[in-house]
Amino acid sequence: MLTILTLSFHAIYATIGVGVPLMIMIAQWVGIKKNDEHYLLMARRWARGYVITVAVGVVTGTAIGLQLSLLWPNFMELAGNVIALPLFMEVFAFFFEAIFLGIYMYTWERFKNQRKHLLFLIPVSLGATFSAFFITIVNSFMNAPQGFDIVNGELINVNPLGAIFNPAMPTKVAHVVASAFMTAAFTLASIAAFQLLKGSNHVYHKKALFLTMKIGLIFSIATAVIGDFSGKYLAEYQPEKLAAAEWHFETEGNAPLVMFGILDDEQNIKYALKFPYLLSILAHGDPNAEVIGLDQFSNFESPPLYIHYFFNIMVSIGVFMILLALIYWIGVKRGWAFINQKWFRMLIVLGGPLSFIAIEAGWWLTEFGRQPWILRGIMTTSEAATSSGHVGLMLILFAILYLILGIGTIVILRRLFKNNPVERELENRLGGEQS
C-alpha cells in the first residue's frame, strides 16, 4: 500500500517533469519563429511553475529510493547489482537537466538573440526524457528480467546492457514518454481553457490553448499507436497479464475485445461491450489469431482480474482525449462556434485531470498486472517484502508528507501566477500592449 501511494503521488510530478520541458521548448521556438512575445511569455511562465514541481519531484523520487531499501530488502539484495546502473543514470540525467534548467532560468535577459537562449532547453528536455528512460528500464527489467545467471539464489554474471535492453523496454519507455508529453500538453491546455472560462479573453490564453491542444492531439495519437505495440508485447511475453486485463478466460481465435462490464460469482461477464476480432488484432495483428486465455495459467500465476477496470479507464480516457483534441483542431480550422462555448471549454478543463487519471490507471495496470511477481518468474512480491512491523506507521507518516507537499504545491503555484497575471506581465514587457 505504501509503495502504491508513493508511486501514484510521484507519477504526477514525474509526468510533469518529463512532459513540460518539451512544451516550454516548443513555445519558445514558436515565439522566436513568429517573433511573438506571447509564446515567449508562455515559455517563461511555464518554466517558473515547472521549477516548483521539480523541487517536489525530488522529494518524492528520493522517497521511492528510500522505500526500495526499507520495504523491499530481499529484492534489492537479489537484483540491486542489476538495477544499480539505470538508477544511477537516472540520477545523473536529473542533475544534467537541473543544471541547465538553472542556467536557462537565470539567463532570460542575458541574450539578445533568443535562439542562443533556446539552446539551454535542449539538455533540459533531453535530461528529463532520459530520466524517464532509465527509471522505466528498472520497471521493464522487473517485467522481463534478463542479462544475468542465477546460481544458488544469486544473480551473477550480470550483463548490464542485456538487462537494460530487455524485451519490455522499447514499448514501456515509448509509452511512458509519449503519455507524459500528452498529459503535459492537455494539462497546460486545461489551464488555458480555465482562464478563458473565468472571463479572460486575452489572446495569450487562446494561443496557449491552440498550441497545447495541437501538441496533445499529436502525442495522444502516438500514445495510442504505442499502446497497440504494447498489446502485442504482452501477447508474446506476458500473456497472463493481457488475458486478465481483457477478461479473456478461454484460449481461442477470433477473440473479441471486452470493454467495461462486471463479473458475477461464476466469472460470467455481464453488461460488457464486446468488439469482435479486436483482441486478436491487438495481440497479433490478425483477426483470426489465437489469443492465450487464463485457462492456460494456474490461479497463482494469474494477475488480479480487477486490472480490467484500470485498462478500461486508461483506454476510455485516451480515446476521449483524442476525439476532443481532434474536434477542437478541426473546429478552429473550420470556424465552428461551439468550440468556444462554455460547455466545450469545460470539457477541455476536465481533460487535464482526466489525463492524469489515465496515467495513474496505466501504472496500476502495470504494477498490479505483474502480480504475484516483483521480478517476473524469479521472485514474488511476498518474498521480496520486509517483515518489519513498522510499515503501518511509515504509511501514515508518508501520507502526511505527501498531503503537505500536494497542498503546498497548489498554494505556491496559485500565488505565483495570481500575483503576476498575464495581462500585467505583458504590460510591463510591452508597454501596455493588449490583445
Tab-separated table of C-alpha atoms in Angstrom:
chain	number	residue	atom	x	y	z
A	1	MET	CA	0.000	0.000	0.000
A	2	LEU	CA	2.812	2.423	0.880
A	3	THR	CA	4.649	1.720	-2.370
A	4	ILE	CA	1.485	2.249	-4.422
A	5	LEU	CA	0.807	5.517	-2.586
A	6	THR	CA	4.349	6.733	-3.233
A	7	LEU	CA	4.411	5.683	-6.886
A	8	SER	CA	0.970	7.188	-7.525
A	9	PHE	CA	1.923	10.518	-5.969
A	10	HIS	CA	5.330	10.630	-7.638
A	11	ALA	CA	3.777	9.780	-11.016
A	12	ILE	CA	2.077	13.192	-11.029
A	13	TYR	CA	5.339	15.099	-10.645
A	14	ALA	CA	7.329	12.697	-12.800
A	15	THR	CA	4.853	13.149	-15.653
A	16	ILE	CA	5.082	16.920	-15.370
A	17	GLY	CA	8.857	16.647	-15.111
A	18	VAL	CA	9.119	14.698	-18.347
A	19	GLY	CA	6.460	16.478	-20.378
A	20	VAL	CA	6.633	20.175	-19.544
A	21	PRO	CA	10.244	20.853	-20.712
A	22	LEU	CA	9.250	19.939	-24.257
A	23	MET	CA	6.236	22.266	-24.029
A	24	ILE	CA	8.489	25.098	-22.852
A	25	MET	CA	10.928	24.459	-25.688
A	26	ILE	CA	8.184	24.373	-28.332
A	27	ALA	CA	6.597	27.582	-27.017
A	28	GLN	CA	9.896	29.448	-27.065
A	29	TRP	CA	10.766	28.117	-30.519
A	30	VAL	CA	7.374	29.240	-31.886
A	31	GLY	CA	7.826	32.624	-30.221
A	32	ILE	CA	11.222	33.082	-31.865
A	33	LYS	CA	9.994	31.853	-35.239
A	34	LYS	CA	6.925	34.116	-35.240
A	35	ASN	CA	8.563	36.951	-33.297
A	36	ASP	CA	5.604	36.678	-30.928
A	37	GLU	CA	6.012	37.831	-27.340
A	38	HIS	CA	3.003	35.783	-26.224
A	39	TYR	CA	4.730	32.470	-26.904
A	40	LEU	CA	7.957	33.671	-25.309
A	41	LEU	CA	5.968	34.608	-22.220
A	42	MET	CA	4.371	31.138	-22.209
A	43	ALA	CA	7.808	29.579	-22.064
A	44	ARG	CA	8.830	31.887	-19.212
A	45	ARG	CA	5.690	31.355	-17.138
A	46	TRP	CA	5.591	27.601	-17.687
A	47	ALA	CA	9.248	27.390	-16.667
A	48	ARG	CA	8.513	29.192	-13.395
A	49	GLY	CA	5.787	26.742	-12.491
A	50	TYR	CA	7.895	23.817	-13.637
A	51	VAL	CA	10.672	24.663	-11.180
A	52	ILE	CA	8.218	24.262	-8.287
A	53	THR	CA	7.119	20.808	-9.434
A	54	VAL	CA	10.724	19.726	-9.978
A	55	ALA	CA	11.528	20.579	-6.361
A	56	VAL	CA	8.641	18.441	-5.096
A	57	GLY	CA	9.514	15.664	-7.543
A	58	VAL	CA	12.982	15.460	-5.995
A	59	VAL	CA	11.412	14.729	-2.596
A	60	THR	CA	9.032	12.072	-3.896
A	61	GLY	CA	11.732	10.486	-6.045
A	62	THR	CA	14.030	10.294	-3.034
A	63	ALA	CA	11.219	8.629	-1.089
A	64	ILE	CA	10.982	5.910	-3.743
A	65	GLY	CA	14.706	5.196	-3.492
A	66	LEU	CA	14.445	5.052	0.294
A	67	GLN	CA	11.468	2.713	0.205
A	68	LEU	CA	13.174	0.311	-2.191
A	69	SER	CA	15.672	-0.460	0.561
A	70	LEU	CA	13.278	-0.264	3.512
A	71	LEU	CA	10.260	-2.097	2.090
A	72	TRP	CA	11.833	-4.476	-0.435
A	73	PRO	CA	15.179	-5.520	1.075
A	74	ASN	CA	15.121	-9.041	-0.351
A	75	PHE	CA	14.514	-7.725	-3.849
A	76	MET	CA	17.356	-5.225	-3.519
A	77	GLU	CA	19.663	-7.938	-2.216
A	78	LEU	CA	18.854	-10.138	-5.204
A	79	ALA	CA	18.623	-7.588	-8.024
A	80	GLY	CA	20.329	-4.496	-6.629
A	81	ASN	CA	23.524	-5.028	-8.597
A	82	VAL	CA	21.475	-5.209	-11.827
A	83	ILE	CA	19.273	-2.148	-11.370
A	84	ALA	CA	22.032	-0.036	-9.794
A	85	LEU	CA	23.257	1.203	-13.189
A	86	PRO	CA	19.913	2.530	-14.520
A	87	LEU	CA	19.117	4.028	-11.099
A	88	PHE	CA	22.455	5.857	-11.095
A	89	MET	CA	21.963	7.006	-14.692
A	90	GLU	CA	18.502	8.306	-13.784
A	91	VAL	CA	20.029	10.457	-11.041
A	92	PHE	CA	22.750	11.645	-13.434
A	93	ALA	CA	20.124	12.567	-16.058
A	94	PHE	CA	18.174	14.526	-13.462
A	95	PHE	CA	21.226	16.526	-12.358
A	96	PHE	CA	22.083	17.145	-16.017
A	97	GLU	CA	18.580	18.542	-16.503
A	98	ALA	CA	18.651	20.578	-13.269
A	99	ILE	CA	21.971	22.277	-14.069
A	100	PHE	CA	20.806	23.510	-17.453
A	101	LEU	CA	17.360	24.392	-16.104
A	102	GLY	CA	19.039	26.716	-13.594
A	103	ILE	CA	21.158	28.286	-16.322
A	104	TYR	CA	18.077	28.695	-18.528
A	105	MET	CA	16.026	30.314	-15.765
A	106	TYR	CA	18.664	32.875	-14.820
A	107	THR	CA	19.737	33.926	-18.315
A	108	TRP	CA	16.475	35.208	-19.769
A	109	GLU	CA	17.718	38.775	-20.016
A	110	ARG	CA	21.308	37.905	-20.913
A	111	PHE	CA	20.737	37.023	-24.581
A	112	LYS	CA	19.551	39.461	-27.203
A	113	ASN	CA	19.406	36.512	-29.594
A	114	GLN	CA	16.769	34.217	-28.107
A	115	ARG	CA	17.936	31.342	-30.292
A	116	LYS	CA	21.038	31.052	-28.135
A	117	HIS	CA	18.904	31.026	-25.000
A	118	LEU	CA	16.715	28.315	-26.540
A	119	LEU	CA	19.745	26.025	-26.765
A	120	PHE	CA	19.749	25.608	-22.969
A	121	LEU	CA	16.324	23.942	-23.197
A	122	ILE	CA	17.671	21.109	-25.332
A	123	PRO	CA	19.669	19.489	-22.479
A	124	VAL	CA	16.786	20.222	-20.092
A	125	SER	CA	14.343	18.308	-22.281
A	126	LEU	CA	16.866	15.552	-23.027
A	127	GLY	CA	17.691	15.180	-19.329
A	128	ALA	CA	14.008	14.892	-18.426
A	129	THR	CA	13.393	12.327	-21.166
A	130	PHE	CA	16.438	10.227	-20.282
A	131	SER	CA	15.463	10.370	-16.619
A	132	ALA	CA	12.180	8.707	-17.600
A	133	PHE	CA	14.069	6.319	-19.870
A	134	PHE	CA	16.353	4.991	-17.146
A	135	ILE	CA	13.757	4.722	-14.376
A	136	THR	CA	11.340	2.954	-16.732
A	137	ILE	CA	14.108	0.496	-17.581
A	138	VAL	CA	14.012	-0.658	-13.942
A	139	ASN	CA	10.306	-1.384	-14.262
A	140	SER	CA	10.882	-3.074	-17.619
A	141	PHE	CA	13.529	-5.299	-16.061
A	142	MET	CA	11.082	-6.333	-13.339
A	143	ASN	CA	8.609	-7.415	-16.028
A	144	ALA	CA	11.155	-9.090	-18.328
A	145	PRO	CA	14.294	-9.927	-16.299
A	146	GLN	CA	17.331	-10.965	-18.329
A	147	GLY	CA	21.065	-10.310	-18.603
A	148	PHE	CA	22.282	-12.494	-15.724
A	149	ASP	CA	22.640	-16.045	-14.432
A	150	ILE	CA	21.088	-17.399	-11.254
A	151	VAL	CA	23.356	-19.609	-9.132
A	152	ASN	CA	22.345	-20.651	-5.610
A	153	GLY	CA	19.688	-17.966	-5.475
A	154	GLU	CA	22.054	-15.157	-6.518
A	155	LEU	CA	22.158	-13.099	-9.704
A	156	ILE	CA	25.678	-13.372	-11.126
A	157	ASN	CA	27.448	-12.772	-14.436
A	158	VAL	CA	25.404	-9.615	-14.889
A	159	ASN	CA	25.371	-8.110	-18.361
A	160	PRO	CA	24.120	-4.544	-17.738
A	161	LEU	CA	23.271	-3.870	-21.382
A	162	GLY	CA	21.448	-7.180	-21.641
A	163	ALA	CA	19.423	-6.282	-18.560
A	164	ILE	CA	18.688	-2.775	-19.806
A	165	PHE	CA	17.665	-3.709	-23.338
A	166	ASN	CA	15.097	-6.296	-22.309
A	167	PRO	CA	12.007	-7.110	-24.402
A	168	ALA	CA	9.736	-4.865	-22.315
A	169	MET	CA	11.962	-1.799	-22.627
A	170	PRO	CA	11.023	-0.374	-26.080
A	171	THR	CA	7.261	-0.303	-25.623
A	172	LYS	CA	7.327	0.703	-21.945
A	173	VAL	CA	9.758	3.580	-22.400
A	174	ALA	CA	7.996	4.850	-25.515
A	175	HIS	CA	4.597	4.646	-23.844
A	176	VAL	CA	5.755	6.441	-20.691
A	177	VAL	CA	7.457	9.275	-22.594
A	178	ALA	CA	4.660	9.794	-25.144
A	179	SER	CA	1.944	9.745	-22.474
A	180	ALA	CA	3.930	12.251	-20.398
A	181	PHE	CA	4.125	14.631	-23.362
A	182	MET	CA	0.406	14.125	-23.981
A	183	THR	CA	-0.554	14.732	-20.355
A	184	ALA	CA	1.633	17.820	-20.021
A	185	ALA	CA	0.067	19.316	-23.146
A	186	PHE	CA	-3.500	18.639	-22.033
A	187	THR	CA	-2.772	19.952	-18.536
A	188	LEU	CA	-1.498	23.254	-19.910
A	189	ALA	CA	-4.499	23.337	-22.276
A	190	SER	CA	-6.748	22.778	-19.270
A	191	ILE	CA	-5.214	25.790	-17.511
A	192	ALA	CA	-5.645	27.995	-20.593
A	193	ALA	CA	-9.278	26.919	-21.022
A	194	PHE	CA	-9.917	27.592	-17.328
A	195	GLN	CA	-8.600	31.148	-17.693
A	196	LEU	CA	-10.900	31.696	-20.668
A	197	LEU	CA	-13.828	30.318	-18.682
A	198	LYS	CA	-13.076	32.761	-15.871
A	199	GLY	CA	-13.673	35.602	-18.294
A	200	SER	CA	-10.203	36.456	-19.523
A	201	ASN	CA	-10.461	36.776	-23.284
A	202	HIS	CA	-6.774	37.564	-23.704
A	203	VAL	CA	-5.187	36.303	-26.902
A	204	TYR	CA	-2.345	34.810	-24.827
A	205	HIS	CA	-4.682	32.156	-23.430
A	206	LYS	CA	-6.212	31.481	-26.853
A	207	LYS	CA	-2.764	30.929	-28.349
A	208	ALA	CA	-1.739	28.733	-25.422
A	209	LEU	CA	-4.898	26.671	-25.816
A	210	PHE	CA	-4.443	26.128	-29.545
A	211	LEU	CA	-0.754	25.262	-29.244
A	212	THR	CA	-1.182	22.766	-26.409
A	213	MET	CA	-4.276	21.100	-27.843
A	214	LYS	CA	-2.456	20.581	-31.134
A	215	ILE	CA	0.544	19.068	-29.327
A	216	GLY	CA	-1.816	16.980	-27.183
A	217	LEU	CA	-3.522	15.598	-30.285
A	218	ILE	CA	-0.195	14.520	-31.781
A	219	PHE	CA	1.017	12.741	-28.668
A	220	SER	CA	-2.352	11.209	-27.788
A	221	ILE	CA	-2.378	9.509	-31.193
A	222	ALA	CA	1.252	8.465	-30.665
A	223	THR	CA	0.346	7.026	-27.251
A	224	ALA	CA	-2.488	5.010	-28.793
A	225	VAL	CA	-0.221	3.618	-31.519
A	226	ILE	CA	2.430	2.654	-28.955
A	227	GLY	CA	-0.329	1.101	-26.837
A	228	ASP	CA	-1.076	-1.202	-29.761
A	229	PHE	CA	2.567	-2.328	-29.781
A	230	SER	CA	2.331	-2.824	-26.012
A	231	GLY	CA	-0.576	-5.194	-26.541
A	232	LYS	CA	1.492	-7.247	-28.957
A	233	TYR	CA	4.366	-7.328	-26.466
A	234	LEU	CA	2.039	-8.628	-23.748
A	235	ALA	CA	0.623	-11.281	-26.061
A	236	GLU	CA	4.121	-12.667	-26.634
A	237	TYR	CA	5.861	-12.161	-23.291
A	238	GLN	CA	3.154	-11.688	-20.628
A	239	PRO	CA	0.024	-13.384	-21.990
A	240	GLU	CA	-1.402	-13.866	-18.498
A	241	LYS	CA	-1.424	-10.099	-17.977
A	242	LEU	CA	-3.182	-9.451	-21.286
A	243	ALA	CA	-5.728	-12.172	-20.569
A	244	ALA	CA	-6.520	-10.781	-17.112
A	245	ALA	CA	-6.784	-7.206	-18.395
A	246	GLU	CA	-9.177	-8.314	-21.145
A	247	TRP	CA	-11.115	-10.910	-19.108
A	248	HIS	CA	-10.097	-13.449	-21.717
A	249	PHE	CA	-10.722	-16.709	-19.893
A	250	GLU	CA	-10.612	-19.279	-22.712
A	251	THR	CA	-7.862	-19.661	-25.300
A	252	GLU	CA	-9.461	-19.092	-28.698
A	253	GLY	CA	-9.119	-17.481	-32.096
A	254	ASN	CA	-11.306	-14.634	-33.373
A	255	ALA	CA	-11.061	-13.225	-29.855
A	256	PRO	CA	-13.267	-10.217	-29.039
A	257	LEU	CA	-12.090	-7.198	-27.067
A	258	VAL	CA	-14.120	-6.829	-23.871
A	259	MET	CA	-14.705	-3.317	-22.568
A	260	PHE	CA	-16.443	-2.421	-19.324
A	261	GLY	CA	-18.821	-4.973	-17.789
A	262	ILE	CA	-18.812	-6.740	-14.425
A	263	LEU	CA	-18.129	-10.317	-13.298
A	264	ASP	CA	-20.562	-12.417	-11.318
A	265	ASP	CA	-19.537	-15.055	-8.775
A	266	GLU	CA	-19.041	-17.636	-11.531
A	267	GLN	CA	-16.880	-15.284	-13.599
A	268	ASN	CA	-19.544	-14.689	-16.213
A	269	ILE	CA	-19.193	-11.294	-17.890
A	270	LYS	CA	-22.270	-9.062	-17.788
A	271	TYR	CA	-23.095	-5.654	-19.280
A	272	ALA	CA	-19.885	-5.540	-21.315
A	273	LEU	CA	-19.238	-4.186	-24.774
A	274	LYS	CA	-17.599	-6.803	-26.981
A	275	PHE	CA	-15.828	-5.851	-30.188
A	276	PRO	CA	-15.464	-8.928	-32.409
A	277	TYR	CA	-11.938	-9.955	-33.511
A	278	LEU	CA	-10.374	-6.841	-31.920
A	279	LEU	CA	-8.386	-8.668	-29.224
A	280	SER	CA	-6.864	-10.961	-31.853
A	281	ILE	CA	-5.921	-7.878	-33.868
A	282	LEU	CA	-4.495	-6.141	-30.792
A	283	ALA	CA	-2.488	-9.210	-29.783
A	284	HIS	CA	-1.260	-10.473	-33.132
A	285	GLY	CA	-2.443	-8.131	-35.886
A	286	ASP	CA	-4.629	-10.923	-37.281
A	287	PRO	CA	-8.414	-11.083	-36.663
A	288	ASN	CA	-8.295	-14.901	-36.744
A	289	ALA	CA	-5.253	-15.336	-34.475
A	290	GLU	CA	-5.472	-17.420	-31.332
A	291	VAL	CA	-5.106	-15.495	-28.081
A	292	ILE	CA	-3.982	-17.318	-24.936
A	293	GLY	CA	-6.534	-17.196	-22.145
A	294	LEU	CA	-6.362	-17.538	-18.369
A	295	ASP	CA	-7.225	-21.230	-18.708
A	296	GLN	CA	-3.529	-21.791	-19.523
A	297	PHE	CA	-2.359	-20.460	-16.155
A	298	SER	CA	-2.742	-21.528	-12.552
A	299	ASN	CA	-4.532	-19.323	-10.060
A	300	PHE	CA	-1.148	-18.456	-8.574
A	301	GLU	CA	0.182	-17.166	-11.903
A	302	SER	CA	-2.950	-15.200	-12.846
A	303	PRO	CA	-2.930	-11.464	-12.103
A	304	PRO	CA	-5.946	-9.975	-10.264
A	305	LEU	CA	-8.936	-9.543	-12.541
A	306	TYR	CA	-9.655	-6.008	-11.365
A	307	ILE	CA	-6.850	-4.762	-13.622
A	308	HIS	CA	-9.526	-4.925	-16.347
A	309	TYR	CA	-11.008	-1.742	-14.873
A	310	PHE	CA	-7.657	0.041	-14.991
A	311	PHE	CA	-7.374	-0.895	-18.659
A	312	ASN	CA	-10.884	0.431	-19.318
A	313	ILE	CA	-10.148	3.742	-17.607
A	314	MET	CA	-6.875	4.233	-19.462
A	315	VAL	CA	-8.280	3.391	-22.902
A	316	SER	CA	-11.561	5.291	-22.453
A	317	ILE	CA	-9.834	8.490	-21.392
A	318	GLY	CA	-7.271	8.118	-24.171
A	319	VAL	CA	-9.973	7.796	-26.839
A	320	PHE	CA	-11.914	10.701	-25.323
A	321	MET	CA	-8.875	12.984	-25.389
A	322	ILE	CA	-8.047	12.096	-28.998
A	323	LEU	CA	-11.598	12.917	-30.079
A	324	LEU	CA	-11.730	16.107	-28.003
A	325	ALA	CA	-8.449	17.413	-29.394
A	326	LEU	CA	-9.333	16.395	-32.952
A	327	ILE	CA	-12.730	18.127	-32.785
A	328	TYR	CA	-11.090	21.245	-31.357
A	329	TRP	CA	-8.396	21.334	-34.044
A	330	ILE	CA	-10.874	20.835	-36.893
A	331	GLY	CA	-13.216	23.350	-35.253
A	332	VAL	CA	-10.527	26.024	-35.193
A	333	LYS	CA	-9.676	25.382	-38.846
A	334	ARG	CA	-13.310	25.480	-39.948
A	335	GLY	CA	-14.538	28.187	-37.608
A	336	TRP	CA	-17.002	26.096	-35.598
A	337	ALA	CA	-18.512	28.370	-32.968
A	338	PHE	CA	-19.263	25.680	-30.376
A	339	ILE	CA	-15.597	25.061	-29.578
A	340	ASN	CA	-15.579	28.496	-27.911
A	341	GLN	CA	-18.685	27.824	-25.875
A	342	LYS	CA	-18.596	27.270	-22.149
A	343	TRP	CA	-19.542	23.574	-22.195
A	344	PHE	CA	-16.795	22.646	-24.648
A	345	ARG	CA	-14.159	24.588	-22.745
A	346	MET	CA	-15.290	22.811	-19.592
A	347	LEU	CA	-14.516	19.506	-21.329
A	348	ILE	CA	-11.035	20.800	-22.107
A	349	VAL	CA	-10.596	21.829	-18.471
A	350	LEU	CA	-11.540	18.286	-17.441
A	351	GLY	CA	-9.005	16.926	-19.921
A	352	GLY	CA	-6.057	17.788	-17.677
A	353	PRO	CA	-7.228	15.853	-14.596
A	354	LEU	CA	-8.551	13.034	-16.770
A	355	SER	CA	-5.153	12.624	-18.424
A	356	PHE	CA	-3.533	12.209	-15.015
A	357	ILE	CA	-6.176	9.648	-14.064
A	358	ALA	CA	-5.279	7.732	-17.241
A	359	ILE	CA	-1.587	7.901	-16.273
A	360	GLU	CA	-2.370	6.518	-12.815
A	361	ALA	CA	-4.585	3.775	-14.241
A	362	GLY	CA	-1.823	2.792	-16.643
A	363	TRP	CA	0.713	2.472	-13.836
A	364	TRP	CA	-1.703	0.492	-11.670
A	365	LEU	CA	-2.320	-1.808	-14.635
A	366	THR	CA	1.435	-2.274	-14.993
A	367	GLU	CA	2.160	-2.876	-11.319
A	368	PHE	CA	-0.838	-4.992	-10.321
A	369	GLY	CA	-0.746	-6.815	-13.643
A	370	ARG	CA	2.714	-8.185	-12.804
A	371	GLN	CA	1.450	-9.868	-9.649
A	372	PRO	CA	2.273	-12.162	-7.953
A	373	TRP	CA	5.789	-11.315	-9.155
A	374	ILE	CA	8.049	-8.433	-8.240
A	375	LEU	CA	10.675	-9.945	-10.557
A	376	ARG	CA	8.671	-11.965	-13.050
A	377	GLY	CA	9.276	-15.698	-12.792
A	378	ILE	CA	12.005	-15.306	-10.176
A	379	MET	CA	10.786	-13.603	-7.004
A	380	THR	CA	7.271	-12.969	-5.735
A	381	THR	CA	6.114	-9.798	-4.039
A	382	SER	CA	5.635	-11.597	-0.725
A	383	GLU	CA	9.189	-12.978	-0.880
A	384	ALA	CA	10.628	-9.518	-1.567
A	385	ALA	CA	8.750	-7.580	1.106
A	386	THR	CA	10.087	-6.592	4.501
A	387	SER	CA	8.830	-8.330	7.620
A	388	SER	CA	9.077	-5.144	9.692
A	389	GLY	CA	6.087	-4.255	11.835
A	390	HIS	CA	6.556	-0.518	11.320
A	391	VAL	CA	5.191	-0.292	7.768
A	392	GLY	CA	1.824	0.964	9.022
A	393	LEU	CA	3.467	3.872	10.828
A	394	MET	CA	5.544	4.652	7.738
A	395	LEU	CA	2.358	4.709	5.661
A	396	ILE	CA	0.823	7.333	7.947
A	397	LEU	CA	3.974	9.482	8.012
A	398	PHE	CA	4.476	9.390	4.244
A	399	ALA	CA	0.775	10.074	3.634
A	400	ILE	CA	1.072	13.205	5.785
A	401	LEU	CA	4.216	14.231	3.895
A	402	TYR	CA	2.506	13.812	0.510
A	403	LEU	CA	-0.546	15.732	1.724
A	404	ILE	CA	1.660	18.640	2.796
A	405	LEU	CA	3.606	18.545	-0.481
A	406	GLY	CA	0.440	18.377	-2.579
A	407	ILE	CA	-1.286	21.253	-0.786
A	408	GLY	CA	1.951	23.239	-0.736
A	409	THR	CA	2.398	22.826	-4.494
A	410	ILE	CA	-1.117	24.096	-5.197
A	411	VAL	CA	-0.791	27.076	-2.836
A	412	ILE	CA	2.612	28.158	-4.169
A	413	LEU	CA	1.638	27.809	-7.834
A	414	ARG	CA	-1.631	29.656	-7.247
A	415	ARG	CA	0.099	32.561	-5.531
A	416	LEU	CA	2.893	32.607	-8.097
A	417	PHE	CA	0.545	33.185	-11.013
A	418	LYS	CA	-2.254	35.047	-9.228
A	419	ASN	CA	0.156	37.741	-8.073
A	420	ASN	CA	1.640	38.077	-11.550
A	421	PRO	CA	-1.156	37.712	-14.138
A	422	VAL	CA	-0.513	37.567	-17.859
A	423	GLU	CA	-2.013	40.979	-18.506
A	424	ARG	CA	0.264	42.716	-16.005
A	425	GLU	CA	3.373	40.913	-17.192
A	426	LEU	CA	2.693	41.727	-20.828
A	427	GLU	CA	2.003	45.335	-19.911
A	428	ASN	CA	5.331	45.562	-18.122
A	429	ARG	CA	7.190	43.964	-21.020
A	430	LEU	CA	5.434	45.580	-23.947
A	431	GLY	CA	4.412	48.926	-22.531
A	432	GLY	CA	0.723	48.242	-22.315
A	433	GLU	CA	0.077	46.218	-25.482
A	434	GLN	CA	-3.200	44.372	-25.150
A	435	SER	CA	-4.944	41.720	-27.141
